Short mmCIF file of C-alpha atoms in Angstrom, two decimals:
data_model
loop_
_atom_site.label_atom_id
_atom_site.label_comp_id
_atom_site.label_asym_id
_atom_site.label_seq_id
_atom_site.Cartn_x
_atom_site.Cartn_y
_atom_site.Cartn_z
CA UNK A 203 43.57 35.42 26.51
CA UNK A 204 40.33 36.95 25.18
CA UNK A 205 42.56 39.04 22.15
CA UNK A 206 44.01 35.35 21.65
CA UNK A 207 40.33 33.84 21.05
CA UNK A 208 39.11 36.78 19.01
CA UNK A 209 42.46 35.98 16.69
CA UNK A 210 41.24 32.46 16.10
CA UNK A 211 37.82 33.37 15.77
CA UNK A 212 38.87 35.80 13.38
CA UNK A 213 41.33 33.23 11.46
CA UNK A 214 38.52 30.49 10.77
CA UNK A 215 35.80 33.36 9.13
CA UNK A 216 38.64 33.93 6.91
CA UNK A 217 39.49 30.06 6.26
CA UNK A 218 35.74 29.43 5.90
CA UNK A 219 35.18 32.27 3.62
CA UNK A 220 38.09 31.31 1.37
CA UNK A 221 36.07 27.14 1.33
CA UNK A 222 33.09 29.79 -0.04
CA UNK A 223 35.15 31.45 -2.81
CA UNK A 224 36.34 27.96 -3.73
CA UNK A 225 33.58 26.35 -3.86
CA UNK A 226 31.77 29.32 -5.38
CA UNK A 227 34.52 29.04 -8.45
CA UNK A 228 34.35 25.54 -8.98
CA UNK A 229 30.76 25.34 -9.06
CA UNK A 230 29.94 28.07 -11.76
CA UNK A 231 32.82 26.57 -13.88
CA UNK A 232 31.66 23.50 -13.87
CA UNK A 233 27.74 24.11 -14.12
CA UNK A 234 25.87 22.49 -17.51
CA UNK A 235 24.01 25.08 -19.80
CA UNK A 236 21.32 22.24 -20.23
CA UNK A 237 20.42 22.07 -16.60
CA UNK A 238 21.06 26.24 -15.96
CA UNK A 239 18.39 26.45 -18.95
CA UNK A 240 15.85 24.29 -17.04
CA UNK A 241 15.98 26.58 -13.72
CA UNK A 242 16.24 29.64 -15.89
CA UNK A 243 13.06 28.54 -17.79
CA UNK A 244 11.22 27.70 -14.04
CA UNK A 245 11.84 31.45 -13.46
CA UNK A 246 14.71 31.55 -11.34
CA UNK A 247 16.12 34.96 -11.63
CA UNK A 248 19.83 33.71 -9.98
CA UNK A 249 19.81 31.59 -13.24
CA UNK A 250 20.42 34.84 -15.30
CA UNK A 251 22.90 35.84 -13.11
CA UNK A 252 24.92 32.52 -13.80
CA UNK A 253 24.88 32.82 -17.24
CA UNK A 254 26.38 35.43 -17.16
CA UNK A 255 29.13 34.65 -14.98
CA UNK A 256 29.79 31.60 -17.25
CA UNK A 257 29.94 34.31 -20.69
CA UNK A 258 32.75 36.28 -18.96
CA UNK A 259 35.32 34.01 -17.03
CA UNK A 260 37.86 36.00 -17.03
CA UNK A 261 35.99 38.79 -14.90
CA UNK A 262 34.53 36.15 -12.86
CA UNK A 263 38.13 34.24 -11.71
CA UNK A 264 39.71 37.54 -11.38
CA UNK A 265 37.15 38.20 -8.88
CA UNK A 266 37.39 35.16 -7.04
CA UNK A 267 41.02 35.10 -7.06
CA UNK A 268 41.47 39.02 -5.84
CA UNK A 269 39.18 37.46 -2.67
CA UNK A 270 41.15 34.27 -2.07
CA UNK A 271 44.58 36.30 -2.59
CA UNK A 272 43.08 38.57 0.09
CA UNK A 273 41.87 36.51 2.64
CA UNK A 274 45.49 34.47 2.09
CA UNK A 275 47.31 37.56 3.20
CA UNK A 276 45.41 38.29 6.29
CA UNK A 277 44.75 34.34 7.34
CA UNK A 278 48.83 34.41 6.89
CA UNK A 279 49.66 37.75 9.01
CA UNK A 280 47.14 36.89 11.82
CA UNK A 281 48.35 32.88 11.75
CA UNK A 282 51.93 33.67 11.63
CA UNK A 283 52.26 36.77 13.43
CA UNK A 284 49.66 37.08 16.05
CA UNK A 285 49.34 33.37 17.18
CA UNK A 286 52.84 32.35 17.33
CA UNK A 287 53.71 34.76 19.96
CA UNK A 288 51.92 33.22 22.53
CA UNK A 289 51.95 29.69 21.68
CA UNK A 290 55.81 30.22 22.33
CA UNK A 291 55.52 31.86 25.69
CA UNK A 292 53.49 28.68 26.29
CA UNK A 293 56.43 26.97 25.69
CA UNK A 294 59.11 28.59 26.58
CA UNK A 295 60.59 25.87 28.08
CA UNK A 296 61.38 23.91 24.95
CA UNK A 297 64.60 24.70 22.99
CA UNK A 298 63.72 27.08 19.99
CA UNK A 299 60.27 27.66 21.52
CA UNK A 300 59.96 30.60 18.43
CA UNK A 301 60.62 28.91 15.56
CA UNK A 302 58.51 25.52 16.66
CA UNK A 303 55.63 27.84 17.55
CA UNK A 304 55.83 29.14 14.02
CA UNK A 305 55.81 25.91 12.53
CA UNK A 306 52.88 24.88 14.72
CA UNK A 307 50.46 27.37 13.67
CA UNK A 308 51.55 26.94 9.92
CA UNK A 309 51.01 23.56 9.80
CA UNK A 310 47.19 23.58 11.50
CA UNK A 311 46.54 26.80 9.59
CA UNK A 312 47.55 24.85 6.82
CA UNK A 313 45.54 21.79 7.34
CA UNK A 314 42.42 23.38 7.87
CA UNK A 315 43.25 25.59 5.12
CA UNK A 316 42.90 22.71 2.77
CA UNK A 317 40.48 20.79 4.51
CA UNK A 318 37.97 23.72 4.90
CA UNK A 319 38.63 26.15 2.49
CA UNK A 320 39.81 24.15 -0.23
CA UNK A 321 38.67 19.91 -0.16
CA UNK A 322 35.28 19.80 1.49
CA UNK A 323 33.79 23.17 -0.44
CA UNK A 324 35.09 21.55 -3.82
CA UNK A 325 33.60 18.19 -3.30
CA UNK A 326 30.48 20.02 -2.45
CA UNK A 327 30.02 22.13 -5.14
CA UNK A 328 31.11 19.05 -7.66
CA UNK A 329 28.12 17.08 -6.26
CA UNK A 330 25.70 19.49 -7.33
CA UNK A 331 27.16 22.45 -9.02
CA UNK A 332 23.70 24.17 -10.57
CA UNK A 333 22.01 24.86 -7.10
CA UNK A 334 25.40 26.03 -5.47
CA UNK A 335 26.36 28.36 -8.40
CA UNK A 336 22.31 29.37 -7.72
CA UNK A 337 23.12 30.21 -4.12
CA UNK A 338 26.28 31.91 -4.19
CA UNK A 339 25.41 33.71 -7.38
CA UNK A 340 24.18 37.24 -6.12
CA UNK A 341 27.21 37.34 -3.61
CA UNK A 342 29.54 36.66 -6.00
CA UNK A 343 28.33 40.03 -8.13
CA UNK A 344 28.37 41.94 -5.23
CA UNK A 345 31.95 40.67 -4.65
CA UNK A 346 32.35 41.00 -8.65
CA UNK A 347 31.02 45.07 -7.56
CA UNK A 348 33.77 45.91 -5.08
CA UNK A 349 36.83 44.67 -6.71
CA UNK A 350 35.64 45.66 -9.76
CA UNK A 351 38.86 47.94 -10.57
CA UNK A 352 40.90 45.56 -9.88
CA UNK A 353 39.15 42.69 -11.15
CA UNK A 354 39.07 44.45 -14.63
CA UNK A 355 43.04 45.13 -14.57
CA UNK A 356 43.38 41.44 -13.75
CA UNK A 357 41.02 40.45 -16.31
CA UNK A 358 42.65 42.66 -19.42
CA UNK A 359 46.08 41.46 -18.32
CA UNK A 360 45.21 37.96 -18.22
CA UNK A 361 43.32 38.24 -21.76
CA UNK A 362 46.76 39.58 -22.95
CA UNK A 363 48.95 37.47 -22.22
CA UNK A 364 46.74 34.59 -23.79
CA UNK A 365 46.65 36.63 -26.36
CA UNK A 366 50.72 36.80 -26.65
CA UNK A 367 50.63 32.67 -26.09
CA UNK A 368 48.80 32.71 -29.22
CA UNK A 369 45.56 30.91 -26.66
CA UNK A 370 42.47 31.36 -27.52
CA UNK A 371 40.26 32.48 -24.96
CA UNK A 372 36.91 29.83 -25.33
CA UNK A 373 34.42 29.49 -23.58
CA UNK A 374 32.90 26.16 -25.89
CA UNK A 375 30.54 24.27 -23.90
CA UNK A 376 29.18 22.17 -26.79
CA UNK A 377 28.24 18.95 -26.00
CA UNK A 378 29.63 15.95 -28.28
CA UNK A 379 28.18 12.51 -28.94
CA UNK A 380 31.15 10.94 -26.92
CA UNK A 381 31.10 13.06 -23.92
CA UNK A 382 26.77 11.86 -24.06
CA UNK A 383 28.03 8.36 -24.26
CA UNK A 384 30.60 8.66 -21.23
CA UNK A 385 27.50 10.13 -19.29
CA UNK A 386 25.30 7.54 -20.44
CA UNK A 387 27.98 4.90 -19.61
CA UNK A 388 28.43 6.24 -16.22
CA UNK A 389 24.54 6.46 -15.25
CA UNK A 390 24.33 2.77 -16.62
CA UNK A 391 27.05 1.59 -13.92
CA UNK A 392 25.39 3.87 -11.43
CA UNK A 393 21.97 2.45 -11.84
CA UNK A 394 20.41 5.35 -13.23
CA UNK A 395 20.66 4.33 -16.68
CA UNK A 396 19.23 0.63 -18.17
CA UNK A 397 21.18 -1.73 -20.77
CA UNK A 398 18.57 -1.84 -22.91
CA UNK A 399 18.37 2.36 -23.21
CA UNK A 400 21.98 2.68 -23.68
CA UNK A 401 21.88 0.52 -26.23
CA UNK A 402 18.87 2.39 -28.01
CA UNK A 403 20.82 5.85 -27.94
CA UNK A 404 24.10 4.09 -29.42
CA UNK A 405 22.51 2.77 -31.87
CA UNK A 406 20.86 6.39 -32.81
CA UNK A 407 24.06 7.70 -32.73
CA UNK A 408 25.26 4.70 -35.58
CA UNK A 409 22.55 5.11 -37.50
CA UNK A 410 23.12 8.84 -38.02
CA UNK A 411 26.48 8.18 -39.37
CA UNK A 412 25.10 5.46 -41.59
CA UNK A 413 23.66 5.25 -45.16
CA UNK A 414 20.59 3.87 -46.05
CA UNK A 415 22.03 0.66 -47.66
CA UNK A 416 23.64 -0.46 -43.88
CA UNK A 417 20.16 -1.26 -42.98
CA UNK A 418 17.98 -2.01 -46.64
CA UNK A 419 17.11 -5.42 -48.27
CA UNK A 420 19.39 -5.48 -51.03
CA UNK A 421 17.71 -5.88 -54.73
CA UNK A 422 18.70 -9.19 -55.00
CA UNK A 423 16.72 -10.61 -51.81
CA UNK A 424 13.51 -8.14 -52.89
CA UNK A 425 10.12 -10.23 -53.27
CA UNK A 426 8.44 -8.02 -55.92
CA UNK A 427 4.93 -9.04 -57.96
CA UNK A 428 5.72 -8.78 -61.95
CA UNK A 429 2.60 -7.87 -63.45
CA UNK A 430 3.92 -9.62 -66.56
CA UNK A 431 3.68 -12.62 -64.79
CA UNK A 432 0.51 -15.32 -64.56
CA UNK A 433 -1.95 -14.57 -61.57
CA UNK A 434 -1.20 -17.67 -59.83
CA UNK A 435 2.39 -17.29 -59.75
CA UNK A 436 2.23 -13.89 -58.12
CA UNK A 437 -0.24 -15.18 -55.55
CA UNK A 438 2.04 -18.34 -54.27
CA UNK A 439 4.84 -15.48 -54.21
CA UNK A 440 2.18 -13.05 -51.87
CA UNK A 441 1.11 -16.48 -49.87
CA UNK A 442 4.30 -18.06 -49.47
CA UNK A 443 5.73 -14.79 -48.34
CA UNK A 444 5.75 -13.40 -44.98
CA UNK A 445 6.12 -9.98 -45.73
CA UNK A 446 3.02 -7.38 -45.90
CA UNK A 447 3.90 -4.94 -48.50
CA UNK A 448 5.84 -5.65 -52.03
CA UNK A 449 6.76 -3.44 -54.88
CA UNK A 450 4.60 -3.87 -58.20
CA UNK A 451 6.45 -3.45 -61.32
CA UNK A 452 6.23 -4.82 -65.43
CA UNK A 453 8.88 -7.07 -66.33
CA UNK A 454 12.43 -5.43 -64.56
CA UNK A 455 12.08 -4.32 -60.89
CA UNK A 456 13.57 -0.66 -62.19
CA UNK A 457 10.40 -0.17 -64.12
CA UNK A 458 8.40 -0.51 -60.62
CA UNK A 459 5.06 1.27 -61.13
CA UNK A 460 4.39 1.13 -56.99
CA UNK A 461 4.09 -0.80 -53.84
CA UNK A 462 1.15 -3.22 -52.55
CA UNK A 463 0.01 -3.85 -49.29
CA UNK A 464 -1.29 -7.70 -48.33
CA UNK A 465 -4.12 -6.13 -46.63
CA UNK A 466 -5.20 -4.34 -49.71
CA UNK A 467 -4.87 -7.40 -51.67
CA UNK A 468 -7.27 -9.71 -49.06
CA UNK A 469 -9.45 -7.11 -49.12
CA UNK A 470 -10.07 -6.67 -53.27
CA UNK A 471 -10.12 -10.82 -52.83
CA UNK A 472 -13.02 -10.56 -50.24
CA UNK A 473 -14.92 -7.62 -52.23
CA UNK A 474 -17.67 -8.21 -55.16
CA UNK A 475 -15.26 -6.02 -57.37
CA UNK A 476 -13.39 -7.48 -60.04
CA UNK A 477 -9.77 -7.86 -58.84
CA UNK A 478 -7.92 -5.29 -60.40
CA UNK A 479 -3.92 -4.96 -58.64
CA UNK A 480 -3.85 -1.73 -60.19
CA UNK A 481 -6.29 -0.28 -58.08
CA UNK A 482 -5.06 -0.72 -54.75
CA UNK A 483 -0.88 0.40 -55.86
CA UNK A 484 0.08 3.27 -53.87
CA UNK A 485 2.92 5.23 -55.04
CA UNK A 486 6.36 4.40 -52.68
CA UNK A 487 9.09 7.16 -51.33
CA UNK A 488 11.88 7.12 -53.67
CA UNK A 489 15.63 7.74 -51.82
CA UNK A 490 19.41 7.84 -53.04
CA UNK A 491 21.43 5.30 -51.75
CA UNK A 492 23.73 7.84 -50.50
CA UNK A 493 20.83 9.27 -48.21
CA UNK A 494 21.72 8.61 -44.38
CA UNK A 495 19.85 6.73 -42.35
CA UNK A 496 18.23 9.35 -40.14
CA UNK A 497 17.33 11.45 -42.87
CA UNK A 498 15.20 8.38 -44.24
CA UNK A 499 13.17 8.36 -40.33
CA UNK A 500 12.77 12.46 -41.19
CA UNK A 501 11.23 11.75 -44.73
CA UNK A 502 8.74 9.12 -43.78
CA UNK A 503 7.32 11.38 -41.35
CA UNK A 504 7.40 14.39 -43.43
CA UNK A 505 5.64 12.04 -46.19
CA UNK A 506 2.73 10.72 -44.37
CA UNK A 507 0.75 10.70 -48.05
CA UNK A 508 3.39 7.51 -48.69
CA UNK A 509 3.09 4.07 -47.41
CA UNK A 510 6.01 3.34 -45.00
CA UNK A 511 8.21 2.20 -47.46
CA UNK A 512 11.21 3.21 -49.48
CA UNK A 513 12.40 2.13 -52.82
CA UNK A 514 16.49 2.89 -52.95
CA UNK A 515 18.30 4.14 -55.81
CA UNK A 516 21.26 4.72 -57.31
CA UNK A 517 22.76 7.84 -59.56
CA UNK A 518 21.11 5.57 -62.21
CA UNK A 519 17.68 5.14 -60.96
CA UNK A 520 18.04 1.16 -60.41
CA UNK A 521 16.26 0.37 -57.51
CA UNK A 522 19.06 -0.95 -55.27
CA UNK A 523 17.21 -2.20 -52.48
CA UNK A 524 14.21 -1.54 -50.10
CA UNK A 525 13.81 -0.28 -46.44
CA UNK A 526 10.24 -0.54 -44.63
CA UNK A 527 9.77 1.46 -41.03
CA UNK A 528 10.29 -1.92 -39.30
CA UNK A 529 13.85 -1.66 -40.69
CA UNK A 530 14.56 1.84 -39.06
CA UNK A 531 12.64 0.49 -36.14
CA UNK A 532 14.96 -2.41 -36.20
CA UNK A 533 17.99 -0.17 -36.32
CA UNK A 534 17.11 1.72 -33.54
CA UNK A 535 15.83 -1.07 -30.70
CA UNK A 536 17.45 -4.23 -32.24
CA UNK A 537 15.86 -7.20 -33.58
CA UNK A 538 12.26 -7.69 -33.24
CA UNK A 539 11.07 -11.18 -33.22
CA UNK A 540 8.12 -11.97 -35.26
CA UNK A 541 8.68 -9.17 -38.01
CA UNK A 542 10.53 -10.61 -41.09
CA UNK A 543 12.33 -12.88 -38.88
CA UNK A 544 12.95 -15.39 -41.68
CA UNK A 545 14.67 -13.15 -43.70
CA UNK A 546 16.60 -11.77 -41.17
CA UNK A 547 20.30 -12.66 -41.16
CA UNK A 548 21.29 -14.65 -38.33
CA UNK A 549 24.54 -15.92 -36.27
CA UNK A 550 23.97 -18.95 -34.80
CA UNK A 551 26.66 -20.24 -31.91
CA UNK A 552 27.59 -24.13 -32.79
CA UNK A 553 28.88 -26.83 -30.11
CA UNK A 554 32.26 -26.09 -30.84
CA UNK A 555 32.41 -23.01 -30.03
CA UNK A 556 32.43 -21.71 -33.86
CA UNK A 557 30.11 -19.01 -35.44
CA UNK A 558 28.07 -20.00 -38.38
CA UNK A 559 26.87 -16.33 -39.87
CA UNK A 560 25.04 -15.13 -42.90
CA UNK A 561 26.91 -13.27 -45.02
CA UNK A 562 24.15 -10.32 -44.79
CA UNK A 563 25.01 -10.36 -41.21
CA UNK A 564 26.11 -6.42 -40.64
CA UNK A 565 29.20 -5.68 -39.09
CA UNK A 566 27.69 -3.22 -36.38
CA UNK A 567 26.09 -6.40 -35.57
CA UNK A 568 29.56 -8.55 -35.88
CA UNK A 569 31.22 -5.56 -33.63
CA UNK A 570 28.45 -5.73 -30.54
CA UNK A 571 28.62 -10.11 -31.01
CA UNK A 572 31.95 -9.70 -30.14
CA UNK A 573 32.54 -6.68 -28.58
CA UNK A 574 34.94 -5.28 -31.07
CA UNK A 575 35.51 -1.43 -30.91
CA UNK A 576 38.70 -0.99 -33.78
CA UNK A 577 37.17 0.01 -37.39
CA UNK A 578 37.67 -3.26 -40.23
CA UNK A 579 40.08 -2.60 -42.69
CA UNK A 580 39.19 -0.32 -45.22
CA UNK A 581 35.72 0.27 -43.50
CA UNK A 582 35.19 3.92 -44.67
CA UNK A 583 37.02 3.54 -48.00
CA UNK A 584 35.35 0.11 -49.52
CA UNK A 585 31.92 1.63 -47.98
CA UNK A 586 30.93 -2.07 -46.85
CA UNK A 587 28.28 -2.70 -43.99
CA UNK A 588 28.44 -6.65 -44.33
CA UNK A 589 30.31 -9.54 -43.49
CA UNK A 590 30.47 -10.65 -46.88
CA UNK A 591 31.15 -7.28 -47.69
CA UNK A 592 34.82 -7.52 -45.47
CA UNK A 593 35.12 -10.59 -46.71
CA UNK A 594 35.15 -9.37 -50.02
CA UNK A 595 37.52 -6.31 -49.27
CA UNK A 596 40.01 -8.43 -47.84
CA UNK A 597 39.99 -10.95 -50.38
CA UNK A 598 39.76 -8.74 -53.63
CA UNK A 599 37.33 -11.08 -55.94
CA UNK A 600 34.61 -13.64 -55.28
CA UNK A 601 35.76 -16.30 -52.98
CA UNK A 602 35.11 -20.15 -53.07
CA UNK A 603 33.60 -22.52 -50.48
CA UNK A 604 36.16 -23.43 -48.52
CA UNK A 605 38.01 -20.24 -48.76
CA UNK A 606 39.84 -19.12 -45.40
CA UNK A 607 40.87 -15.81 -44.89
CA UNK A 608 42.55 -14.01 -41.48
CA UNK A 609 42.35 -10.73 -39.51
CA UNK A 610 43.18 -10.03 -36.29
CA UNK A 611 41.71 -13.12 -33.64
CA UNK A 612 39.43 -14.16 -36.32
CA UNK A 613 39.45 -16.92 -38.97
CA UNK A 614 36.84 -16.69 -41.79
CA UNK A 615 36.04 -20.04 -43.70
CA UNK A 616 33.09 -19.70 -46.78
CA UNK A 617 30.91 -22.55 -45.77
CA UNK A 618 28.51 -21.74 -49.08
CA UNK A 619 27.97 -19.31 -51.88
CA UNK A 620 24.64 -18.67 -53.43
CA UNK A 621 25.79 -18.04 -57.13
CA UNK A 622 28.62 -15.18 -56.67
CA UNK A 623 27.14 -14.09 -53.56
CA UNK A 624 28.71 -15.46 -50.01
CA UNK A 625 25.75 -16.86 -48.06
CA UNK A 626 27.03 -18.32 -45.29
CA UNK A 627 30.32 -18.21 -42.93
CA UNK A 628 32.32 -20.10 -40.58
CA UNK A 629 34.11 -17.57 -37.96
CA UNK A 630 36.28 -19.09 -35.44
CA UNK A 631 37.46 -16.70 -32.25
CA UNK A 632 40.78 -17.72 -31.35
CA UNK A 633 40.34 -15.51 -27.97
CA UNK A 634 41.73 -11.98 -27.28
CA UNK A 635 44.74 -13.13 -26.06
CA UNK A 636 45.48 -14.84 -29.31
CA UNK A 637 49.01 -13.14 -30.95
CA UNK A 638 49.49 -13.62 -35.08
CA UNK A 639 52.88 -14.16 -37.03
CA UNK A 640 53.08 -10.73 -37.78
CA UNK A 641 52.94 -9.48 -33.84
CA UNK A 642 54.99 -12.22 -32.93
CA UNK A 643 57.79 -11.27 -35.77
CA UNK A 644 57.47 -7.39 -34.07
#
């Protein structure tokens, strides 16, 4: 009875150290670099040791494999061989006492097989797979020590026949912007992560795949002083205006000389100095149009001799629009009431349940009002970052009032037009479980 005991002793030290192996393999494997960095930077010394684990996997599995094939074997022969005898003396009395007795110990050996050396030790090291992979690391070189003639055989083979498959052997752990936005998704549902800084890291993410003109006041909505015009015209245009800086220029906008700021011009007012605009213009940054938009954030700090604003050009040099800091600030945490609100293109939600928009209104902005993911049509190609600007690239030419165009669940009406530009628009949802005459006809 005591050799029986010993046997089962002996066959859960192996089950349990096969749960160690396995949760030892799935834990290095799945470990981040960007956490392993932090513990390796605290001065953790098994850090080092993980690393390199994680640069050669093939070594490392072959390793961990060699001691799960192992401990298989010998769980198997003691399971099968030495338990089974007994348990069918026990009962002898039953009709194929052998065979059942077999089946017995194969199916609890089994059980706890998976259970303890397989489920639990996975789930384990998935919930926190840097400080296991710390733990089990200097076993798992020892372990990597002993085997290592076999481990190495194992490793070369398995590197060949990858190699045959035409597989190449990676070991990429470069994160991309979509697996940070999963992660960032995920902590938001978990708690862990707020709305409002999701939203913030998205919108990083758009704005480094956008150009400078998604997010600029385009040339035709610039409030500029003309020096060639009377004093008291320019100051109703400062007065009635509510922004604080505005780009100084002599007769066309593209001969702009510099920028002012309204605080420069009070103060001049208020001094015993005779008021003299050219005093107080400071010299703007000067972009392409083709810059992108996080490039722009990069140059106004790198230029802290410039006021925080930029003139945008084309190939030409015509200024094509202007974009202040509040803009990129505005890209990057959303609308901010009280800064340029007036000018700020708006969607407002009628009684009906319609959608009267400004044709400026962007359509990253559109997208997140309705909660569109799909690209517009021709997005990339017609380089648009409008409403109007779809509307337009639908229609091919200058619309109408009264104009109705359709795409998808959406129908378009031009409610006004501001000389050839679209300034405002009716959008009707018809719902997302609306079906067109082309779907229907498929």
């Amino acid at each position: 009875m005591a050799g029986e005991i010993i046997e089962i002793v002996i066959i859960l030290i192996l089950i349990v150290l096969t749960g160690y192996l396995s949760m030892a393999e799935l834990a290095v494997v799945s470990v981040r670099k960007a956490k392993m960095q932090r513990y390796l930077e605290e001065g953790n010394k098994n850090a080092q040791i993980v690393f390199d684990l994680m640069e050669d996997p093939n070594e490392f599995l072959s390793t961990v494999q060699i001691g799960i094939s192992l401990i298989g074997v010998l769980t198997g022969a003691f399971g099968g061989v030495t338990l089974a005898e007994p348990l069918a003396k026990l009962i002898s009395f039953v009709p194929y006492s052998e065979p059942i007795s077999v089946a017995i110990v194969v199916i609890i050996t089994t059980y706890l097989t998976l259970v303890v050396g397989e489920i639990v030790p996975k789930v384990i090291a998935l919930n926190d797979p840097e400080r296991v992979s710390l733990k089990v690391a200097k076993s798992m070189v020892i372990l990597s020590k002993i085997s290592k003639p076999v481990s190495f055989i194992l490793a070369k083979s398995s590197s060949f026949l990858l190699w045959v498959m035409r597989i190449e052997n990676r070991n990429d752990n470069a994160v991309t912007e979509e697996e940070i936005e999963l992660l960032i998704e995920e902590g938001r549902v978990e708690g862990t992560i707020e709305q409002e800084e999701e939203d913030i890291i998205k919108r990083v993410f758009k704005l480094d795949d956008q150009k400078v003109e998604s997010i600029m006041t385009p040339r035709n909505e610039i409030i500029w002083v003309d020096l060639e015009d009377p004093r008291e015209v320019n100051k109703v245009k400062i007065m009635e205006s509510k922004r604080s800086i505005f780009p100084i220029a002599s007769g066309e906008l593209d001969d702009f000389i510099g920028v002012v700021q309204a605080k420069d011009i009070l103060s001049l007012m208020f001094s015993d100095e005779e008021f003299d605009i050219n005093s107080i213009v400071k010299e703007p940054l000067v972009v392409s149009e083709n810059l992108e938009t996080l490039e722009l954030l990069k140059e106004f700090k790198e230029n802290q001799e410039y006021v925080h604003m930029s003139l945008v050009v084309d190939e030409f040099g015509s200024v094509e629009g202007l974009i202040t800091l509040n803009d990129l600030l505005e890209g990057i945490v959303g609308d901010i009431p009280g800064i340029d609100e007036d000018d700020d293109p708006i969607a407002t939600e009628r009684d009906d349940g319609t959608w009267l928009i400004d044709g400026r209104f962007g359509i990253d902005r559109f997208k997140e009002l309705f909660d569109i993911d799909e690209v517009f049509p021709d997005e990339e190609e017609d380089g648009y970052t409008t409403l109007a600007g779809f509307i337009l690239s639908i229609s091919g030419t200058v619309p109408d009032v009264n104009d109705k165009y359709q795409w998808e669940r959406f129908c378009f009406e031009i409610v006004d037009l501001d000389g050839h530009q679209i300034d405002k628009i009716l959008v009707t949802d018809l719902g997302e479980d609306y079906i067109s005459d082309e779907e229907e006809e498929d």
